[in-house]
Amino acid sequence: MKILVLNGSPKREKSDTMHITRAFLDGMKEAAPQEVHIVNIIDKHIEYCTGCFICKRNGGECIHNDDMRELLGEVLESDLLLFSYPLYCYGMPAPMKAFADRTMPLSSMTMKKQGDRYVHIGQADFSHLKYMMICGCGFPNSKQNFEPAVMQFKLMFPNDHTIITVPESPMFNAPEAAEVTMPRLELVKQAGKQYAETGKIDDDLLTEICSPMIPEDVYASICNGEIKV
């Protein structure tokens, strides 16, 4: 499988969330060889979308001549598009949002009704693509935190999507937390292997991965400096 990983964290490889993503990819590689390309979005020249819609009328040609042309080409050549990013203000970090906005050339101005909503008809064939979102946050749990990002991802990619959201993710960059983070990464690795083999992740396994690693109040106390580690 050809996998394009879009790392939306400004921390690049030091991203808390990338610990989760790397474990997932390791699991996939256990099941079968994978062709993985990781792109740090922060390092790419991506201009902001101006909303001119020229790309939707002229066969996908954007007014900006930047790195998005190459990235969109790689998107269409991939089998799995994996968005890996930390939760910023309940959504994507700004550089990744700029990337998402600039995917407009993939669709045309023409619309069609799909269920209860209208969508733009594609200018390119990306029916073969699968989509994954791996997102971590620094809150003690997932309640009323990930919902906006999850809904946005589902609306962007209504088909063939898989979503992993993990609270307490800064612990993955804390060596002293290895006692709880390493078992969690092993579960993520198991999920990656399962996904590579079946195209899905067992619901119970996904629920366990997305649950807090330590009691919520203990994590909050550590973050607040009330408990020294």
PDB file of C-alpha atoms in Angstrom:
ATOM      1  CA  MET A   1       0.000   0.000   0.000  1.00  0.00           C
ATOM      2  CA  LYS A   2       1.219   3.482  -0.846  1.00  0.00           C
ATOM      3  CA  ILE A   3       0.691   5.686   2.216  1.00  0.00           C
ATOM      4  CA  LEU A   4       1.026   9.465   2.280  1.00  0.00           C
ATOM      5  CA  VAL A   5       1.354  10.725   5.859  1.00  0.00           C
ATOM      6  CA  LEU A   6       0.609  14.418   6.307  1.00  0.00           C
ATOM      7  CA  ASN A   7       2.152  15.473   9.594  1.00  0.00           C
ATOM      8  CA  GLY A   8       0.377  18.667  10.605  1.00  0.00           C
ATOM      9  CA  SER A   9       2.365  19.289  13.769  1.00  0.00           C
ATOM     10  CA  PRO A  10       4.787  22.251  13.780  1.00  0.00           C
ATOM     11  CA  LYS A  11       7.005  20.024  15.971  1.00  0.00           C
ATOM     12  CA  ARG A  12       7.657  17.767  12.976  1.00  0.00           C
ATOM     13  CA  GLU A  13       9.022  14.358  14.086  1.00  0.00           C
ATOM     14  CA  LYS A  14       8.891  15.426  17.754  1.00  0.00           C
ATOM     15  CA  SER A  15       5.102  15.653  17.577  1.00  0.00           C
ATOM     16  CA  ASP A  16       3.238  13.883  20.391  1.00  0.00           C
ATOM     17  CA  THR A  17       0.740  12.580  17.835  1.00  0.00           C
ATOM     18  CA  MET A  18       3.456  11.209  15.559  1.00  0.00           C
ATOM     19  CA  HIS A  19       4.351   8.681  18.270  1.00  0.00           C
ATOM     20  CA  ILE A  20       0.877   7.235  17.743  1.00  0.00           C
ATOM     21  CA  THR A  21       1.140   7.428  13.962  1.00  0.00           C
ATOM     22  CA  ARG A  22       4.537   5.711  13.858  1.00  0.00           C
ATOM     23  CA  ALA A  23       3.240   2.870  16.026  1.00  0.00           C
ATOM     24  CA  PHE A  24       0.258   2.455  13.698  1.00  0.00           C
ATOM     25  CA  LEU A  25       2.530   2.340  10.649  1.00  0.00           C
ATOM     26  CA  ASP A  26       4.808  -0.188  12.374  1.00  0.00           C
ATOM     27  CA  GLY A  27       1.784  -2.417  12.839  1.00  0.00           C
ATOM     28  CA  MET A  28       0.850  -2.077   9.184  1.00  0.00           C
ATOM     29  CA  LYS A  29       4.389  -3.005   8.168  1.00  0.00           C
ATOM     30  CA  GLU A  30       4.170  -6.153  10.293  1.00  0.00           C
ATOM     31  CA  ALA A  31       1.231  -7.297   8.193  1.00  0.00           C
ATOM     32  CA  ALA A  32       2.738  -6.471   4.804  1.00  0.00           C
ATOM     33  CA  PRO A  33       5.350  -4.224   3.158  1.00  0.00           C
ATOM     34  CA  GLN A  34       4.162  -0.617   2.936  1.00  0.00           C
ATOM     35  CA  GLU A  35       5.444   2.333   0.937  1.00  0.00           C
ATOM     36  CA  VAL A  36       5.328   5.266   3.347  1.00  0.00           C
ATOM     37  CA  HIS A  37       6.115   8.920   2.649  1.00  0.00           C
ATOM     38  CA  ILE A  38       5.882  11.329   5.587  1.00  0.00           C
ATOM     39  CA  VAL A  39       5.446  15.013   4.741  1.00  0.00           C
ATOM     40  CA  ASN A  40       5.909  17.690   7.392  1.00  0.00           C
ATOM     41  CA  ILE A  41       3.354  20.253   6.278  1.00  0.00           C
ATOM     42  CA  ILE A  42       5.130  23.050   8.173  1.00  0.00           C
ATOM     43  CA  ASP A  43       8.102  22.691   5.812  1.00  0.00           C
ATOM     44  CA  LYS A  44       6.043  23.095   2.641  1.00  0.00           C
ATOM     45  CA  HIS A  45       5.286  26.317   0.815  1.00  0.00           C
ATOM     46  CA  ILE A  46       1.496  26.399   0.789  1.00  0.00           C
ATOM     47  CA  GLU A  47      -0.212  29.702   0.069  1.00  0.00           C
ATOM     48  CA  TYR A  48      -3.635  30.400   1.516  1.00  0.00           C
ATOM     49  CA  CYS A  49      -6.655  29.704  -0.660  1.00  0.00           C
ATOM     50  CA  THR A  50      -8.225  32.956  -1.877  1.00  0.00           C
ATOM     51  CA  GLY A  51     -11.596  31.422  -2.710  1.00  0.00           C
ATOM     52  CA  CYS A  52     -11.410  32.567  -6.327  1.00  0.00           C
ATOM     53  CA  PHE A  53     -12.622  29.139  -7.570  1.00  0.00           C
ATOM     54  CA  ILE A  54     -10.538  29.430 -10.739  1.00  0.00           C
ATOM     55  CA  CYS A  55      -9.208  25.924 -10.071  1.00  0.00           C
ATOM     56  CA  LYS A  56     -12.749  24.541 -10.173  1.00  0.00           C
ATOM     57  CA  ARG A  57     -13.377  25.997 -13.628  1.00  0.00           C
ATOM     58  CA  ASN A  58     -10.148  25.320 -15.495  1.00  0.00           C
ATOM     59  CA  GLY A  59      -9.402  21.663 -14.881  1.00  0.00           C
ATOM     60  CA  GLY A  60      -7.767  22.041 -11.470  1.00  0.00           C
ATOM     61  CA  GLU A  61      -5.133  24.687 -12.194  1.00  0.00           C
ATOM     62  CA  CYS A  62      -4.599  26.878  -9.092  1.00  0.00           C
ATOM     63  CA  ILE A  63      -3.438  30.486  -9.309  1.00  0.00           C
ATOM     64  CA  HIS A  64      -0.665  29.692  -6.820  1.00  0.00           C
ATOM     65  CA  ASN A  65       2.528  28.063  -8.030  1.00  0.00           C
ATOM     66  CA  ASP A  66       3.749  26.416  -4.847  1.00  0.00           C
ATOM     67  CA  ASP A  67       4.280  22.981  -3.279  1.00  0.00           C
ATOM     68  CA  MET A  68       0.581  22.046  -3.449  1.00  0.00           C
ATOM     69  CA  ARG A  69       0.869  21.076  -7.109  1.00  0.00           C
ATOM     70  CA  GLU A  70       3.324  18.320  -6.266  1.00  0.00           C
ATOM     71  CA  LEU A  71       1.432  17.330  -3.112  1.00  0.00           C
ATOM     72  CA  LEU A  72      -1.893  16.980  -4.931  1.00  0.00           C
ATOM     73  CA  GLY A  73      -0.189  14.767  -7.492  1.00  0.00           C
ATOM     74  CA  GLU A  74       1.132  12.569  -4.704  1.00  0.00           C
ATOM     75  CA  VAL A  75      -2.299  12.461  -3.059  1.00  0.00           C
ATOM     76  CA  LEU A  76      -3.820  11.036  -6.230  1.00  0.00           C
ATOM     77  CA  GLU A  77      -1.059   8.424  -6.534  1.00  0.00           C
ATOM     78  CA  SER A  78      -1.540   7.175  -2.958  1.00  0.00           C
ATOM     79  CA  ASP A  79      -3.777   4.439  -1.569  1.00  0.00           C
ATOM     80  CA  LEU A  80      -4.085   5.832   1.970  1.00  0.00           C
ATOM     81  CA  LEU A  81      -4.074   9.491   2.974  1.00  0.00           C
ATOM     82  CA  LEU A  82      -3.174   9.722   6.659  1.00  0.00           C
ATOM     83  CA  PHE A  83      -3.703  13.031   8.462  1.00  0.00           C
ATOM     84  CA  SER A  84      -1.634  13.104  11.669  1.00  0.00           C
ATOM     85  CA  TYR A  85      -1.982  16.222  13.784  1.00  0.00           C
ATOM     86  CA  PRO A  86      -2.451  17.611  17.298  1.00  0.00           C
ATOM     87  CA  LEU A  87      -5.707  19.291  18.204  1.00  0.00           C
ATOM     88  CA  TYR A  88      -5.399  23.076  17.914  1.00  0.00           C
ATOM     89  CA  CYS A  89      -8.416  25.088  19.085  1.00  0.00           C
ATOM     90  CA  TYR A  90     -10.604  22.008  18.472  1.00  0.00           C
ATOM     91  CA  GLY A  91      -9.405  21.632  14.881  1.00  0.00           C
ATOM     92  CA  MET A  92      -6.376  21.343  12.612  1.00  0.00           C
ATOM     93  CA  PRO A  93      -3.198  23.400  13.054  1.00  0.00           C
ATOM     94  CA  ALA A  94      -3.143  26.331  10.607  1.00  0.00           C
ATOM     95  CA  PRO A  95      -0.601  24.844   8.133  1.00  0.00           C
ATOM     96  CA  MET A  96      -2.679  21.672   7.746  1.00  0.00           C
ATOM     97  CA  LYS A  97      -5.883  23.689   7.363  1.00  0.00           C
ATOM     98  CA  ALA A  98      -4.163  25.602   4.565  1.00  0.00           C
ATOM     99  CA  PHE A  99      -3.380  22.256   2.912  1.00  0.00           C
ATOM    100  CA  ALA A 100      -6.992  21.101   3.293  1.00  0.00           C
ATOM    101  CA  ASP A 101      -8.317  24.357   1.822  1.00  0.00           C
ATOM    102  CA  ARG A 102      -6.006  23.986  -1.155  1.00  0.00           C
ATOM    103  CA  THR A 103      -7.448  20.596  -2.131  1.00  0.00           C
ATOM    104  CA  MET A 104     -10.164  22.552  -3.960  1.00  0.00           C
ATOM    105  CA  PRO A 105      -8.631  21.765  -7.394  1.00  0.00           C
ATOM    106  CA  LEU A 106      -9.695  18.140  -6.909  1.00  0.00           C
ATOM    107  CA  SER A 107     -13.366  19.114  -7.331  1.00  0.00           C
ATOM    108  CA  SER A 108     -15.394  21.198  -9.786  1.00  0.00           C
ATOM    109  CA  MET A 109     -18.062  23.876  -9.346  1.00  0.00           C
ATOM    110  CA  THR A 110     -20.718  21.364 -10.437  1.00  0.00           C
ATOM    111  CA  MET A 111     -22.711  19.982  -7.523  1.00  0.00           C
ATOM    112  CA  LYS A 112     -24.796  16.889  -6.911  1.00  0.00           C
ATOM    113  CA  LYS A 113     -27.050  15.839  -4.076  1.00  0.00           C
ATOM    114  CA  GLN A 114     -25.638  13.104  -1.887  1.00  0.00           C
ATOM    115  CA  GLY A 115     -28.078  12.045   0.800  1.00  0.00           C
ATOM    116  CA  ASP A 116     -29.269  15.237   2.485  1.00  0.00           C
ATOM    117  CA  ARG A 117     -26.333  17.394   1.407  1.00  0.00           C
ATOM    118  CA  TYR A 118     -24.798  18.741  -1.778  1.00  0.00           C
ATOM    119  CA  VAL A 119     -21.197  18.020  -2.747  1.00  0.00           C
ATOM    120  CA  HIS A 120     -18.909  19.173  -5.554  1.00  0.00           C
ATOM    121  CA  ILE A 121     -18.254  16.634  -8.300  1.00  0.00           C
ATOM    122  CA  GLY A 122     -14.602  15.679  -8.580  1.00  0.00           C
ATOM    123  CA  GLN A 123     -12.293  16.824 -11.342  1.00  0.00           C
ATOM    124  CA  ALA A 124      -9.949  13.935 -10.547  1.00  0.00           C
ATOM    125  CA  ASP A 125     -10.530  10.277  -9.747  1.00  0.00           C
ATOM    126  CA  PHE A 126      -9.733   9.648  -6.099  1.00  0.00           C
ATOM    127  CA  SER A 127     -12.272   6.854  -5.583  1.00  0.00           C
ATOM    128  CA  HIS A 128      -9.414   4.463  -4.764  1.00  0.00           C
ATOM    129  CA  LEU A 129      -8.284   6.500  -1.767  1.00  0.00           C
ATOM    130  CA  LYS A 130      -8.791   5.574   1.872  1.00  0.00           C
ATOM    131  CA  TYR A 131      -8.534   8.202   4.583  1.00  0.00           C
ATOM    132  CA  MET A 132      -7.281   8.145   8.146  1.00  0.00           C
ATOM    133  CA  MET A 133      -7.144  10.762  10.862  1.00  0.00           C
ATOM    134  CA  ILE A 134      -4.896  10.314  13.893  1.00  0.00           C
ATOM    135  CA  CYS A 135      -5.245  13.177  16.335  1.00  0.00           C
ATOM    136  CA  GLY A 136      -3.926  13.680  19.842  1.00  0.00           C
ATOM    137  CA  CYS A 137      -4.818  16.309  22.418  1.00  0.00           C
ATOM    138  CA  GLY A 138      -3.530  17.456  25.786  1.00  0.00           C
ATOM    139  CA  PHE A 139      -6.851  17.216  27.606  1.00  0.00           C
ATOM    140  CA  PRO A 140      -7.537  14.404  30.116  1.00  0.00           C
ATOM    141  CA  ASN A 141     -10.366  12.917  28.035  1.00  0.00           C
ATOM    142  CA  SER A 142     -12.066  13.145  24.649  1.00  0.00           C
ATOM    143  CA  LYS A 143     -15.337  14.691  25.795  1.00  0.00           C
ATOM    144  CA  GLN A 144     -16.297  17.860  23.878  1.00  0.00           C
ATOM    145  CA  ASN A 145     -12.775  18.196  22.484  1.00  0.00           C
ATOM    146  CA  PHE A 146     -12.363  16.197  19.283  1.00  0.00           C
ATOM    147  CA  GLU A 147     -15.927  16.550  17.952  1.00  0.00           C
ATOM    148  CA  PRO A 148     -15.345  19.552  15.604  1.00  0.00           C
ATOM    149  CA  ALA A 149     -12.229  17.989  14.056  1.00  0.00           C
ATOM    150  CA  VAL A 150     -13.932  14.611  13.687  1.00  0.00           C
ATOM    151  CA  MET A 151     -17.005  16.127  12.028  1.00  0.00           C
ATOM    152  CA  GLN A 152     -14.868  18.165   9.640  1.00  0.00           C
ATOM    153  CA  PHE A 153     -12.920  15.051   8.630  1.00  0.00           C
ATOM    154  CA  LYS A 154     -16.095  13.042   8.075  1.00  0.00           C
ATOM    155  CA  LEU A 155     -17.573  15.788   5.908  1.00  0.00           C
ATOM    156  CA  MET A 156     -14.353  16.114   3.907  1.00  0.00           C
ATOM    157  CA  PHE A 157     -14.015  12.361   3.449  1.00  0.00           C
ATOM    158  CA  PRO A 158     -17.434  10.733   3.907  1.00  0.00           C
ATOM    159  CA  ASN A 159     -16.295   7.352   2.571  1.00  0.00           C
ATOM    160  CA  ASP A 160     -13.558   4.912   3.610  1.00  0.00           C
ATOM    161  CA  HIS A 161     -12.407   6.909   6.633  1.00  0.00           C
ATOM    162  CA  THR A 162     -10.954   5.699   9.931  1.00  0.00           C
ATOM    163  CA  ILE A 163     -10.472   8.019  12.902  1.00  0.00           C
ATOM    164  CA  ILE A 164      -8.252   7.620  15.966  1.00  0.00           C
ATOM    165  CA  THR A 165      -8.362  10.302  18.684  1.00  0.00           C
ATOM    166  CA  VAL A 166      -6.155  10.025  21.750  1.00  0.00           C
ATOM    167  CA  PRO A 167      -6.322  12.242  24.857  1.00  0.00           C
ATOM    168  CA  GLU A 168      -3.339  12.815  27.195  1.00  0.00           C
ATOM    169  CA  SER A 169      -1.035  12.587  24.174  1.00  0.00           C
ATOM    170  CA  PRO A 170       1.783  14.786  25.600  1.00  0.00           C
ATOM    171  CA  MET A 171       2.670  11.763  27.741  1.00  0.00           C
ATOM    172  CA  PHE A 172       4.083  10.064  24.637  1.00  0.00           C
ATOM    173  CA  ASN A 173       6.959  12.559  24.729  1.00  0.00           C
ATOM    174  CA  ALA A 174       7.576  12.007  28.459  1.00  0.00           C
ATOM    175  CA  PRO A 175      10.063   9.164  29.127  1.00  0.00           C
ATOM    176  CA  GLU A 176       8.850   8.891  32.724  1.00  0.00           C
ATOM    177  CA  ALA A 177       5.383   7.937  31.407  1.00  0.00           C
ATOM    178  CA  ALA A 178       6.658   4.905  29.477  1.00  0.00           C
ATOM    179  CA  GLU A 179       4.951   2.527  31.895  1.00  0.00           C
ATOM    180  CA  VAL A 180       1.574   3.589  30.506  1.00  0.00           C
ATOM    181  CA  THR A 181       2.464   4.907  27.047  1.00  0.00           C
ATOM    182  CA  MET A 182       4.312   1.822  25.791  1.00  0.00           C
ATOM    183  CA  PRO A 183       1.339  -0.536  26.355  1.00  0.00           C
ATOM    184  CA  ARG A 184      -0.900   1.997  24.595  1.00  0.00           C
ATOM    185  CA  LEU A 185       1.442   2.173  21.611  1.00  0.00           C
ATOM    186  CA  GLU A 186       1.403  -1.621  21.452  1.00  0.00           C
ATOM    187  CA  LEU A 187      -2.391  -1.438  21.116  1.00  0.00           C
ATOM    188  CA  VAL A 188      -1.987   1.129  18.355  1.00  0.00           C
ATOM    189  CA  LYS A 189       0.500  -1.164  16.639  1.00  0.00           C
ATOM    190  CA  GLN A 190      -2.024  -3.994  16.896  1.00  0.00           C
ATOM    191  CA  ALA A 191      -4.617  -1.710  15.307  1.00  0.00           C
ATOM    192  CA  GLY A 192      -2.254  -0.915  12.447  1.00  0.00           C
ATOM    193  CA  LYS A 193      -1.698  -4.584  11.741  1.00  0.00           C
ATOM    194  CA  GLN A 194      -5.431  -5.226  11.889  1.00  0.00           C
ATOM    195  CA  TYR A 195      -6.126  -2.338   9.516  1.00  0.00           C
ATOM    196  CA  ALA A 196      -3.546  -3.578   7.003  1.00  0.00           C
ATOM    197  CA  GLU A 197      -5.059  -7.049   7.075  1.00  0.00           C
ATOM    198  CA  THR A 198      -8.774  -6.227   7.081  1.00  0.00           C
ATOM    199  CA  GLY A 199      -9.189  -2.531   6.233  1.00  0.00           C
ATOM    200  CA  LYS A 200     -10.797  -1.801   9.595  1.00  0.00           C
ATOM    201  CA  ILE A 201     -10.117  -1.681  13.341  1.00  0.00           C
ATOM    202  CA  ASP A 202     -12.138  -3.631  15.886  1.00  0.00           C
ATOM    203  CA  ASP A 203     -14.486  -1.290  17.790  1.00  0.00           C
ATOM    204  CA  ASP A 204     -13.398  -2.525  21.220  1.00  0.00           C
ATOM    205  CA  LEU A 205      -9.732  -2.033  20.346  1.00  0.00           C
ATOM    206  CA  LEU A 206     -10.417   1.446  18.993  1.00  0.00           C
ATOM    207  CA  THR A 207     -12.337   2.382  22.154  1.00  0.00           C
ATOM    208  CA  GLU A 208      -9.435   1.244  24.324  1.00  0.00           C
ATOM    209  CA  ILE A 209      -6.893   3.195  22.258  1.00  0.00           C
ATOM    210  CA  CYS A 210      -8.980   6.370  22.461  1.00  0.00           C
ATOM    211  CA  SER A 211      -9.477   6.184  26.238  1.00  0.00           C
ATOM    212  CA  PRO A 212      -7.373   8.029  28.858  1.00  0.00           C
ATOM    213  CA  MET A 213      -4.129   6.254  29.812  1.00  0.00           C
ATOM    214  CA  ILE A 214      -4.227   7.379  33.451  1.00  0.00           C
ATOM    215  CA  PRO A 215      -7.134   8.675  35.585  1.00  0.00           C
ATOM    216  CA  GLU A 216      -8.341  12.023  34.312  1.00  0.00           C
ATOM    217  CA  ASP A 217      -7.953  13.821  37.624  1.00  0.00           C
ATOM    218  CA  VAL A 218      -4.402  12.532  38.084  1.00  0.00           C
ATOM    219  CA  TYR A 219      -3.403  13.709  34.604  1.00  0.00           C
ATOM    220  CA  ALA A 220      -4.962  17.139  35.194  1.00  0.00           C
ATOM    221  CA  SER A 221      -3.160  17.436  38.538  1.00  0.00           C
ATOM    222  CA  ILE A 222       0.163  16.624  36.866  1.00  0.00           C
ATOM    223  CA  CYS A 223      -0.454  19.239  34.164  1.00  0.00           C
ATOM    224  CA  ASN A 224      -1.424  21.782  36.804  1.00  0.00           C
ATOM    225  CA  GLY A 225       1.785  21.146  38.734  1.00  0.00           C
ATOM    226  CA  GLU A 226      -0.095  19.756  41.726  1.00  0.00           C
ATOM    227  CA  ILE A 227       1.664  16.379  41.397  1.00  0.00           C
ATOM    228  CA  LYS A 228       5.397  16.124  40.738  1.00  0.00           C
ATOM    229  CA  VAL A 229       6.640  13.310  38.480  1.00  0.00           C
TER     230      VAL A 229
END
